[in-house]
XYZ file of C-alpha atoms in Angstrom:
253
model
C 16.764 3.984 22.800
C 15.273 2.267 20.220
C 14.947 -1.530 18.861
C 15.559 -2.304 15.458
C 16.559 -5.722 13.753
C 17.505 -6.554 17.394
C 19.628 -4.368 17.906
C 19.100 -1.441 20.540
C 19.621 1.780 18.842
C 20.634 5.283 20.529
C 20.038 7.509 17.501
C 19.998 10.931 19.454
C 23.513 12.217 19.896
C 23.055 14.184 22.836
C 21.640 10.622 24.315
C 24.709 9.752 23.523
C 26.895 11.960 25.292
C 24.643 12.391 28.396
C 25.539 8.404 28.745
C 28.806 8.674 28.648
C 28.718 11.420 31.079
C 26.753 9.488 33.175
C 28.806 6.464 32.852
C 31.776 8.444 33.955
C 30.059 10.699 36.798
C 29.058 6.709 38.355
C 32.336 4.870 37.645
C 30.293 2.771 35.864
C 32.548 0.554 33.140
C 30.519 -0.117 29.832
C 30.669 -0.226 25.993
C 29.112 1.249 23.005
C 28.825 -0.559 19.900
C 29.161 1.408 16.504
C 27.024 -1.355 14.234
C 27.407 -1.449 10.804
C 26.117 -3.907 8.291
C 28.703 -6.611 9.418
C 27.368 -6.247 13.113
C 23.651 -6.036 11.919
C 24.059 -9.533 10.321
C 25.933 -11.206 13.124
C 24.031 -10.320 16.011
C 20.941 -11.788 13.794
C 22.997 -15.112 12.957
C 25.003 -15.726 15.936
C 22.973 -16.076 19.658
C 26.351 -15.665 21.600
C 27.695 -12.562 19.814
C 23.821 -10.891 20.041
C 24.623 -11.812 23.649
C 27.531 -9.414 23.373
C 25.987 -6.657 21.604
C 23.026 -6.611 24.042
C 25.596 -6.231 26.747
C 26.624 -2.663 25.488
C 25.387 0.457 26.748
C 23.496 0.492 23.480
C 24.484 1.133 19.656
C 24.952 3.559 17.059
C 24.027 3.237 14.115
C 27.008 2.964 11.649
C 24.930 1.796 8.612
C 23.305 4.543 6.537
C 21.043 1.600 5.002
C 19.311 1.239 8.332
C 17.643 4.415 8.030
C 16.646 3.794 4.582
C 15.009 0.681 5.835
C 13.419 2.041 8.552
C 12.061 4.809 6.535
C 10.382 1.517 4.334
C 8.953 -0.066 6.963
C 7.820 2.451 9.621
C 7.898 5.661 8.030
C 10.224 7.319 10.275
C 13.396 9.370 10.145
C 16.432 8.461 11.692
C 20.037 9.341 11.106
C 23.087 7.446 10.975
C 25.908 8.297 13.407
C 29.016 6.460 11.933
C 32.157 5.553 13.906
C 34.451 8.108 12.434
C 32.061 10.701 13.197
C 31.661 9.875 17.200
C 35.938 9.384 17.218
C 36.163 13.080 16.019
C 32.763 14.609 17.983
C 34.571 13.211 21.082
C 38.475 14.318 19.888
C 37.016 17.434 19.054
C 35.427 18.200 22.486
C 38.541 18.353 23.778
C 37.258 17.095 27.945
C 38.461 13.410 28.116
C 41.440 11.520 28.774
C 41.386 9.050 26.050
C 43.578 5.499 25.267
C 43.630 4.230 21.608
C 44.162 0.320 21.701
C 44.104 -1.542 17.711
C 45.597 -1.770 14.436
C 49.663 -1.204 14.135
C 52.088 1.185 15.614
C 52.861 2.813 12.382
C 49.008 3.690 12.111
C 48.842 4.867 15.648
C 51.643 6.800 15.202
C 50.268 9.026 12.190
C 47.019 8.852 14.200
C 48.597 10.501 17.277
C 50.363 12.691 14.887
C 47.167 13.840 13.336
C 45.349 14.608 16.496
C 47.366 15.831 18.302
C 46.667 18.717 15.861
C 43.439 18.779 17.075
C 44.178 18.417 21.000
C 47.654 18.901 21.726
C 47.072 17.173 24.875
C 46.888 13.572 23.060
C 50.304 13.533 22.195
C 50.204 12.727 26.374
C 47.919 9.865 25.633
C 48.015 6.108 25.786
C 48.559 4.697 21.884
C 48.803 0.787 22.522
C 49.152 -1.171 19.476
C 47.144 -4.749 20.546
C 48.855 -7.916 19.135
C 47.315 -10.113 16.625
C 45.690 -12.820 18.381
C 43.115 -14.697 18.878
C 40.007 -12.300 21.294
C 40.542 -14.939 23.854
C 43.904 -14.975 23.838
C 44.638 -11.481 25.338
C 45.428 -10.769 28.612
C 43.051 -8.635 29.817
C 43.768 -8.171 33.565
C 46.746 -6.641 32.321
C 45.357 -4.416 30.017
C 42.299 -3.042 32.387
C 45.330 -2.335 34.565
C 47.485 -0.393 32.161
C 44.095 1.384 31.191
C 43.234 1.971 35.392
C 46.941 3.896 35.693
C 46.521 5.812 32.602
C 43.278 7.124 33.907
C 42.063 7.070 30.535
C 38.225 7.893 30.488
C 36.965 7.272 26.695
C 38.976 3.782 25.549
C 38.433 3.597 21.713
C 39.161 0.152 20.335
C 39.957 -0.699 16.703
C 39.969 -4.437 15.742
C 37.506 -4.871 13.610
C 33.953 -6.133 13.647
C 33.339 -8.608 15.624
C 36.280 -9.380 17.092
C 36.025 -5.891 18.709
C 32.550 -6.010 20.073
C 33.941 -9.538 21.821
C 37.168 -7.764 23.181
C 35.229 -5.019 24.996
C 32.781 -7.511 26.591
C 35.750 -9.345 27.979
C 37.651 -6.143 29.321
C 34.574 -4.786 30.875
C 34.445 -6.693 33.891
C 38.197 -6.284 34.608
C 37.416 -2.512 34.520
C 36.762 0.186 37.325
C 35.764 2.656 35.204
C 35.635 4.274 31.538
C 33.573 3.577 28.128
C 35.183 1.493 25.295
C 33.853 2.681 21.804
C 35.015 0.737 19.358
C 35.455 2.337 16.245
C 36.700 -0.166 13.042
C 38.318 1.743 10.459
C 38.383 5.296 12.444
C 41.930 4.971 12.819
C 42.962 4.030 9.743
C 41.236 7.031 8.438
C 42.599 9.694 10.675
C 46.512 8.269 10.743
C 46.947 9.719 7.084
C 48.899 6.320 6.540
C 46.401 4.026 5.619
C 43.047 4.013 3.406
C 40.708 7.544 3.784
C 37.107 7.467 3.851
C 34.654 7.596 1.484
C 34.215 11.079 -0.319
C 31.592 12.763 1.080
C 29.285 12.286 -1.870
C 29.643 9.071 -2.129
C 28.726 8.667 1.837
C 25.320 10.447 0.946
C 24.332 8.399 -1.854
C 24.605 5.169 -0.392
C 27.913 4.401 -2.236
C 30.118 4.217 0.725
C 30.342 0.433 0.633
C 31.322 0.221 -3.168
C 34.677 2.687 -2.130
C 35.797 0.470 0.677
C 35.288 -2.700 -1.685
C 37.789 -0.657 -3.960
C 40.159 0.174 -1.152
C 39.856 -3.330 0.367
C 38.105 -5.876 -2.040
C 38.968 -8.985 -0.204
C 37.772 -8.072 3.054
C 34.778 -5.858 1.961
C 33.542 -8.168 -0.949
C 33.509 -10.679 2.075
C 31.562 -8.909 4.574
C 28.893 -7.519 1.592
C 27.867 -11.283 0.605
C 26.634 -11.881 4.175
C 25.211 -9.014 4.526
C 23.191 -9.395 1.414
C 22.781 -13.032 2.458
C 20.817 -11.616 5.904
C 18.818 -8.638 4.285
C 15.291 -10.638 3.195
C 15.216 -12.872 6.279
C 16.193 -9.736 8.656
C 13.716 -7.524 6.497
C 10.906 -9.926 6.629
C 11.264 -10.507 10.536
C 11.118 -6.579 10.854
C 7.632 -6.295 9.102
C 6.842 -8.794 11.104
C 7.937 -7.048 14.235
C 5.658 -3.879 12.912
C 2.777 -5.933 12.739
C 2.847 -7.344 16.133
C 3.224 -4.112 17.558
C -0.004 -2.432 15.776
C -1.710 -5.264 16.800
C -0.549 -4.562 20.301
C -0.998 -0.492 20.102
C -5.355 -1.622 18.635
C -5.587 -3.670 21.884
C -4.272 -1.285 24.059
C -6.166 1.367 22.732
């Protein structure tokens, strides 16, 4: 793992999967966070939700500016590893018992639908549309108990950023075992009901953001201003951060 902007970043995906293994092997409840832009700017703004974030397993980076960024300031390549890609990598391997908690029952419907083309076993699998309500407001005793007779093993989670990050942190502790990932927009994306991801050329040039302000202007247009807001002062502290540590590599040395 790496830390970046504060945030602790797993950017091998093997990593990634030997942790969840792990995780699983140990009965070990925990989270993974997929940050994005909206995440980046929140842990960096907000102590208590940083507190939340730090409390994961670790992140992945959902942002393809981060790598751009870090390219700027350290000279290093990393990759992004976006929530709809680690949804499908994991659907795809075809070895978990999953549960799919978030968005509305029409969307989980297409979205077990859809996979189930994939893995005919999901059409088995735990689809629980979560009410609209406030993240303290759930009942989440209940939930980690639904979850613990399921015997679900990979819990995605789809409320949005970071009212899903918050959710997971306060399921955790009611759970015996399992990893929440939670995913944003992954469901809307693979339910064929709702908006569809960028096209692909669009996700390689950096133009992802401008095609979900198109699909969802209100909410993206939102989320963009304070992320732009956050860039200098998270930029500058990250120089910062890279001078401190050559300082502390010449005394070392």
């Amino acid at each position: 793992m790496e830390n970046y902007f504060n945030i602790r970043y797993e950017f091998d995906k093997q990593a990634v999967f030997r942790a969840i293994d792990e995780a699983l092997l140990l009965g070990t409840p925990g989270y993974i966070c997929v940050s994005d832009g909206v995440i980046l700017a929140t842990v960096n703004r907000d102590p208590d939700y940083r507190r939340v974030v730090d409390g994961s397993m670790f992140s992945i980076c959902d942002s393809s500016y981060v790598p751009l960024y870090l390219r700027w300031i350290y000279g290093i390549e990393r990759k992004q590893y976006c929530g709809s890609e680690i949804f499908m990598d994991i659907v795809h391997q075809r070895r978990y018992r999953m549960a799919f908690l978030g968005t509305t029952q029409s969307t989980l419907d297409g979205l077990k639908r859809n996979l189930s083309e994939v893995d005919p076993r999901i059409d088995g699998m735990w689809f629980y549309p979560l009410p609209y309500k406030a993240v303290d407001d759930f009942d989440y005793p209940a939930i980690a108990e639904m979850i613990e007779k399921d015997g679900a093993e990979i819990i995605w989670v789809a409320l949005g950023a970071p009212k899903q990050e918050i959710f997971m942190s306060k399921l955790k502790p009611h759970l015996k075992r399992g990893v929440m990932i939670a995913v944003g927009a992954a469901f809307k994306f693979y339910s064929g009901t709702d908006v569809s991801r960028a096209p692909y050329w669009m996700v390689r040039a950096h133009l992802e953001f401008l095609y979900r302000i198109y699909c969802e202007p209100k909410k993206q247009l939102r989320r963009c201003m304070m992320i732009v807001v956050s860039l200098p002062k998270l930029l500058f502290q990250e120089w910062g951060r890279k001078r401190r540590r050559k300082k502390l590599t010449a005394h070392a040395g």
